[in-house]
Amino acid sequence: MKMSLKSIAGDTFSYKGNRRTPSKENECFKDIIENINHYLPPEHALVKELYQFAELASTRSNVMRLPSRQMQKRGFFYFDQMPKTLYECFGEGRFNTYFGSDNAVKEWVKEEKMEIFFDGSISRNTIKPLISRMQASDCEWLKESDDILEMLVQYNEILHIRSEALLRSKV
């Protein structure tokens, strides 16, 4: 949401620290709420995808059971970009200690119906990036609306497919 707002509405957020991440203490949220159609014009392609993402994000398809609560910091470290999170679960990655082995990561991916993030077999080398110009090992605060739109389109497709897989697994 913040990446989309910054892309569409300009420098909406203030920055703090050396990572230049949006400040949650910023007073702009009141203005955004009061002028939502100005900041998020409904006819804008990025906004259409954002609204679809917001709807899907509130479903089980956007939730995964983590093996450890300590992995929650992935959102801070990687801006909630799943390819980088998955990359860090394999091998010598930051989160591998919560799994113990790559086989345990593969089982977790299957249990959580996250195979859609992989191109074929489940491994560190087959993780698909959300943005074509990036690698799965990359993450960054997105600034360009084309990148944000590509990410939202990818996430919406992933959440649709994952939702169907989760429903099938209940039957």
PDB file of C-alpha atoms in Angstrom:
ATOM      1  CA  MET A   1       0.000   0.000   0.000  1.00  0.00           C
ATOM      2  CA  LYS A   2       2.734   2.436   0.984  1.00  0.00           C
ATOM      3  CA  MET A   3       4.760   1.662  -2.142  1.00  0.00           C
ATOM      4  CA  SER A   4       1.660   2.220  -4.278  1.00  0.00           C
ATOM      5  CA  LEU A   5       0.773   5.505  -2.589  1.00  0.00           C
ATOM      6  CA  LYS A   6       4.300   6.823  -2.934  1.00  0.00           C
ATOM      7  CA  SER A   7       4.342   5.837  -6.598  1.00  0.00           C
ATOM      8  CA  ILE A   8       0.949   7.377  -7.413  1.00  0.00           C
ATOM      9  CA  ALA A   9       0.771  10.341  -5.040  1.00  0.00           C
ATOM     10  CA  GLY A  10       4.402  11.398  -4.828  1.00  0.00           C
ATOM     11  CA  ASP A  11       6.382  11.810  -1.627  1.00  0.00           C
ATOM     12  CA  THR A  12       3.512  10.983   0.741  1.00  0.00           C
ATOM     13  CA  PHE A  13       5.692   9.501   3.462  1.00  0.00           C
ATOM     14  CA  SER A  14       8.570  10.840   5.493  1.00  0.00           C
ATOM     15  CA  TYR A  15      11.650   8.714   5.938  1.00  0.00           C
ATOM     16  CA  LYS A  16      13.786   7.730   8.869  1.00  0.00           C
ATOM     17  CA  GLY A  17      16.936   5.746   9.462  1.00  0.00           C
ATOM     18  CA  ASN A  18      19.495   4.602   6.944  1.00  0.00           C
ATOM     19  CA  ARG A  19      17.130   2.141   5.191  1.00  0.00           C
ATOM     20  CA  ARG A  20      14.829   4.947   4.003  1.00  0.00           C
ATOM     21  CA  THR A  21      11.651   3.105   4.944  1.00  0.00           C
ATOM     22  CA  PRO A  22       8.337   4.902   5.430  1.00  0.00           C
ATOM     23  CA  SER A  23       7.715   6.237   8.896  1.00  0.00           C
ATOM     24  CA  LYS A  24       4.607   4.852  10.598  1.00  0.00           C
ATOM     25  CA  GLU A  25       4.424   7.917  12.827  1.00  0.00           C
ATOM     26  CA  ASN A  26       3.698  10.179   9.853  1.00  0.00           C
ATOM     27  CA  GLU A  27       0.554  12.314  10.114  1.00  0.00           C
ATOM     28  CA  CYS A  28      -0.286  11.792   6.442  1.00  0.00           C
ATOM     29  CA  PHE A  29      -2.575   8.840   7.209  1.00  0.00           C
ATOM     30  CA  LYS A  30      -5.412  11.131   8.293  1.00  0.00           C
ATOM     31  CA  ASP A  31      -5.167  13.036   5.012  1.00  0.00           C
ATOM     32  CA  ILE A  32      -5.040   9.783   3.031  1.00  0.00           C
ATOM     33  CA  ILE A  33      -8.185   8.474   4.719  1.00  0.00           C
ATOM     34  CA  GLU A  34     -10.043  11.720   4.140  1.00  0.00           C
ATOM     35  CA  ASN A  35      -8.955  11.958   0.480  1.00  0.00           C
ATOM     36  CA  ILE A  36      -8.676   8.305  -0.532  1.00  0.00           C
ATOM     37  CA  ASN A  37      -9.931   8.803  -4.118  1.00  0.00           C
ATOM     38  CA  HIS A  38      -7.325  11.514  -4.693  1.00  0.00           C
ATOM     39  CA  TYR A  39      -4.477   9.304  -3.521  1.00  0.00           C
ATOM     40  CA  LEU A  40      -5.914   6.100  -4.985  1.00  0.00           C
ATOM     41  CA  PRO A  41      -7.940   7.001  -8.081  1.00  0.00           C
ATOM     42  CA  PRO A  42     -10.129   3.936  -8.792  1.00  0.00           C
ATOM     43  CA  GLU A  43      -9.533   4.066 -12.577  1.00  0.00           C
ATOM     44  CA  HIS A  44      -5.734   3.765 -12.230  1.00  0.00           C
ATOM     45  CA  ALA A  45      -4.434   0.288 -13.252  1.00  0.00           C
ATOM     46  CA  LEU A  46      -2.163   0.040 -10.235  1.00  0.00           C
ATOM     47  CA  VAL A  47      -5.030   0.987  -7.913  1.00  0.00           C
ATOM     48  CA  LYS A  48      -7.301  -1.676  -9.437  1.00  0.00           C
ATOM     49  CA  GLU A  49      -4.664  -4.316  -8.685  1.00  0.00           C
ATOM     50  CA  LEU A  50      -4.083  -2.831  -5.235  1.00  0.00           C
ATOM     51  CA  TYR A  51      -7.785  -3.081  -4.367  1.00  0.00           C
ATOM     52  CA  GLN A  52      -7.851  -6.678  -5.601  1.00  0.00           C
ATOM     53  CA  PHE A  53      -4.762  -7.402  -3.507  1.00  0.00           C
ATOM     54  CA  ALA A  54      -6.362  -5.795  -0.447  1.00  0.00           C
ATOM     55  CA  GLU A  55      -9.355  -8.095  -0.853  1.00  0.00           C
ATOM     56  CA  LEU A  56      -7.201 -11.195  -1.304  1.00  0.00           C
ATOM     57  CA  ALA A  57      -4.796 -10.184   1.467  1.00  0.00           C
ATOM     58  CA  SER A  58      -7.538 -10.602   4.051  1.00  0.00           C
ATOM     59  CA  THR A  59      -8.007 -14.283   3.175  1.00  0.00           C
ATOM     60  CA  ARG A  60      -6.227 -17.476   4.249  1.00  0.00           C
ATOM     61  CA  SER A  61      -4.358 -17.466   0.930  1.00  0.00           C
ATOM     62  CA  ASN A  62      -2.223 -14.597   2.222  1.00  0.00           C
ATOM     63  CA  VAL A  63      -1.384 -16.322   5.495  1.00  0.00           C
ATOM     64  CA  MET A  64       1.245 -18.962   6.075  1.00  0.00           C
ATOM     65  CA  ARG A  65       2.062 -20.840   9.216  1.00  0.00           C
ATOM     66  CA  LEU A  66       5.640 -20.044  10.080  1.00  0.00           C
ATOM     67  CA  PRO A  67       7.766 -22.637  11.871  1.00  0.00           C
ATOM     68  CA  SER A  68       8.909 -19.928  14.294  1.00  0.00           C
ATOM     69  CA  ARG A  69       7.509 -16.567  15.369  1.00  0.00           C
ATOM     70  CA  GLN A  70      11.032 -15.209  14.964  1.00  0.00           C
ATOM     71  CA  MET A  71      10.467 -15.367  11.197  1.00  0.00           C
ATOM     72  CA  GLN A  72       7.941 -12.516  11.502  1.00  0.00           C
ATOM     73  CA  LYS A  73      10.842 -10.092  11.168  1.00  0.00           C
ATOM     74  CA  ARG A  74      10.980 -11.119   7.496  1.00  0.00           C
ATOM     75  CA  GLY A  75       8.441  -8.364   6.805  1.00  0.00           C
ATOM     76  CA  PHE A  76      10.828  -5.754   8.167  1.00  0.00           C
ATOM     77  CA  PHE A  77      13.907  -7.202   6.494  1.00  0.00           C
ATOM     78  CA  TYR A  78      12.394  -8.017   3.096  1.00  0.00           C
ATOM     79  CA  PHE A  79       9.326  -5.756   2.754  1.00  0.00           C
ATOM     80  CA  ASP A  80       7.161  -8.914   2.844  1.00  0.00           C
ATOM     81  CA  GLN A  81       8.561 -10.039  -0.510  1.00  0.00           C
ATOM     82  CA  MET A  82       8.153 -13.819  -0.410  1.00  0.00           C
ATOM     83  CA  PRO A  83      10.829 -14.813  -2.940  1.00  0.00           C
ATOM     84  CA  LYS A  84      13.538 -13.321  -0.713  1.00  0.00           C
ATOM     85  CA  THR A  85      11.952 -14.876   2.385  1.00  0.00           C
ATOM     86  CA  LEU A  86      11.924 -18.299   0.718  1.00  0.00           C
ATOM     87  CA  TYR A  87      15.486 -17.787  -0.486  1.00  0.00           C
ATOM     88  CA  GLU A  88      16.573 -17.201   3.112  1.00  0.00           C
ATOM     89  CA  CYS A  89      14.914 -20.458   4.246  1.00  0.00           C
ATOM     90  CA  PHE A  90      17.277 -22.632   2.172  1.00  0.00           C
ATOM     91  CA  GLY A  91      20.967 -23.429   2.618  1.00  0.00           C
ATOM     92  CA  GLU A  92      22.848 -20.929   4.731  1.00  0.00           C
ATOM     93  CA  GLY A  93      20.000 -18.415   4.666  1.00  0.00           C
ATOM     94  CA  ARG A  94      18.942 -16.286   7.631  1.00  0.00           C
ATOM     95  CA  PHE A  95      15.883 -18.486   8.369  1.00  0.00           C
ATOM     96  CA  ASN A  96      17.316 -21.949   7.695  1.00  0.00           C
ATOM     97  CA  THR A  97      17.970 -22.549  11.394  1.00  0.00           C
ATOM     98  CA  TYR A  98      14.182 -22.667  11.932  1.00  0.00           C
ATOM     99  CA  PHE A  99      13.958 -25.611   9.531  1.00  0.00           C
ATOM    100  CA  GLY A 100      17.178 -27.549  10.024  1.00  0.00           C
ATOM    101  CA  SER A 101      17.376 -28.805   6.439  1.00  0.00           C
ATOM    102  CA  ASP A 102      16.322 -27.996   2.906  1.00  0.00           C
ATOM    103  CA  ASN A 103      14.035 -31.044   2.981  1.00  0.00           C
ATOM    104  CA  ALA A 104      12.148 -29.510   5.909  1.00  0.00           C
ATOM    105  CA  VAL A 105      11.775 -26.289   3.889  1.00  0.00           C
ATOM    106  CA  LYS A 106      10.385 -28.294   0.957  1.00  0.00           C
ATOM    107  CA  GLU A 107       7.859 -30.017   3.222  1.00  0.00           C
ATOM    108  CA  TRP A 108       6.790 -26.672   4.681  1.00  0.00           C
ATOM    109  CA  VAL A 109       6.348 -25.216   1.179  1.00  0.00           C
ATOM    110  CA  LYS A 110       4.129 -28.182   0.250  1.00  0.00           C
ATOM    111  CA  GLU A 111       2.114 -28.045   3.478  1.00  0.00           C
ATOM    112  CA  GLU A 112       1.491 -24.328   3.012  1.00  0.00           C
ATOM    113  CA  LYS A 113       0.670 -24.730  -0.701  1.00  0.00           C
ATOM    114  CA  MET A 114       3.397 -22.345  -1.828  1.00  0.00           C
ATOM    115  CA  GLU A 115       4.646 -24.341  -4.809  1.00  0.00           C
ATOM    116  CA  ILE A 116       3.508 -21.468  -7.055  1.00  0.00           C
ATOM    117  CA  PHE A 117       6.596 -19.539  -5.942  1.00  0.00           C
ATOM    118  CA  PHE A 118       8.831 -22.105  -7.675  1.00  0.00           C
ATOM    119  CA  ASP A 119       9.625 -22.917 -11.271  1.00  0.00           C
ATOM    120  CA  GLY A 120       9.417 -26.699 -11.226  1.00  0.00           C
ATOM    121  CA  SER A 121      11.172 -28.378  -8.345  1.00  0.00           C
ATOM    122  CA  ILE A 122      11.309 -26.756  -4.912  1.00  0.00           C
ATOM    123  CA  SER A 123      14.815 -25.417  -4.308  1.00  0.00           C
ATOM    124  CA  ARG A 124      16.671 -22.210  -3.651  1.00  0.00           C
ATOM    125  CA  ASN A 125      17.632 -22.038  -7.336  1.00  0.00           C
ATOM    126  CA  THR A 126      14.076 -22.346  -8.684  1.00  0.00           C
ATOM    127  CA  ILE A 127      12.340 -19.581  -6.708  1.00  0.00           C
ATOM    128  CA  LYS A 128      10.537 -17.248  -9.119  1.00  0.00           C
ATOM    129  CA  PRO A 129      11.034 -13.503  -8.573  1.00  0.00           C
ATOM    130  CA  LEU A 130       7.952 -11.285  -8.361  1.00  0.00           C
ATOM    131  CA  ILE A 131       9.542  -8.679 -10.600  1.00  0.00           C
ATOM    132  CA  SER A 132      11.218  -9.749 -13.826  1.00  0.00           C
ATOM    133  CA  ARG A 133      14.234  -7.450 -13.439  1.00  0.00           C
ATOM    134  CA  MET A 134      15.062  -8.916 -10.015  1.00  0.00           C
ATOM    135  CA  GLN A 135      16.426 -12.203  -8.718  1.00  0.00           C
ATOM    136  CA  ALA A 136      14.746 -14.214  -5.947  1.00  0.00           C
ATOM    137  CA  SER A 137      17.685 -13.296  -3.713  1.00  0.00           C
ATOM    138  CA  ASP A 138      16.918  -9.573  -4.154  1.00  0.00           C
ATOM    139  CA  CYS A 139      14.501  -7.338  -2.324  1.00  0.00           C
ATOM    140  CA  GLU A 140      14.084  -3.614  -2.367  1.00  0.00           C
ATOM    141  CA  TRP A 141      11.640  -0.853  -1.568  1.00  0.00           C
ATOM    142  CA  LEU A 142       9.883  -0.423  -4.898  1.00  0.00           C
ATOM    143  CA  LYS A 143       9.576   3.103  -6.280  1.00  0.00           C
ATOM    144  CA  GLU A 144       8.562   2.703  -9.905  1.00  0.00           C
ATOM    145  CA  SER A 145       4.865   2.191 -10.571  1.00  0.00           C
ATOM    146  CA  ASP A 146       5.645  -0.414 -13.259  1.00  0.00           C
ATOM    147  CA  ASP A 147       7.515  -2.532 -10.691  1.00  0.00           C
ATOM    148  CA  ILE A 148       4.730  -2.159  -8.135  1.00  0.00           C
ATOM    149  CA  LEU A 149       2.088  -3.048 -10.699  1.00  0.00           C
ATOM    150  CA  GLU A 150       4.061  -6.120 -11.794  1.00  0.00           C
ATOM    151  CA  MET A 151       4.430  -7.196  -8.159  1.00  0.00           C
ATOM    152  CA  LEU A 152       0.708  -6.712  -7.439  1.00  0.00           C
ATOM    153  CA  VAL A 153      -0.328  -8.638 -10.574  1.00  0.00           C
ATOM    154  CA  GLN A 154       2.004 -11.484  -9.557  1.00  0.00           C
ATOM    155  CA  TYR A 155       0.784 -11.514  -5.951  1.00  0.00           C
ATOM    156  CA  ASN A 156      -2.863 -11.480  -7.030  1.00  0.00           C
ATOM    157  CA  GLU A 157      -2.272 -14.451  -9.329  1.00  0.00           C
ATOM    158  CA  ILE A 158      -0.359 -16.283  -6.594  1.00  0.00           C
ATOM    159  CA  LEU A 159      -3.093 -15.644  -4.032  1.00  0.00           C
ATOM    160  CA  HIS A 160      -5.807 -16.857  -6.425  1.00  0.00           C
ATOM    161  CA  ILE A 161      -3.898 -20.072  -7.165  1.00  0.00           C
ATOM    162  CA  ARG A 162      -2.982 -20.598  -3.524  1.00  0.00           C
ATOM    163  CA  SER A 163      -6.593 -20.030  -2.459  1.00  0.00           C
ATOM    164  CA  GLU A 164      -7.750 -22.774  -4.836  1.00  0.00           C
ATOM    165  CA  ALA A 165      -5.017 -25.131  -3.599  1.00  0.00           C
ATOM    166  CA  LEU A 166      -5.942 -24.501   0.026  1.00  0.00           C
ATOM    167  CA  LEU A 167      -9.624 -25.191  -0.731  1.00  0.00           C
ATOM    168  CA  ARG A 168      -8.767 -28.453  -2.532  1.00  0.00           C
ATOM    169  CA  SER A 169      -6.639 -29.603   0.392  1.00  0.00           C
ATOM    170  CA  LYS A 170      -9.622 -29.254   2.762  1.00  0.00           C
ATOM    171  CA  VAL A 171     -11.755 -31.611   0.696  1.00  0.00           C
TER     172      VAL A 171
END
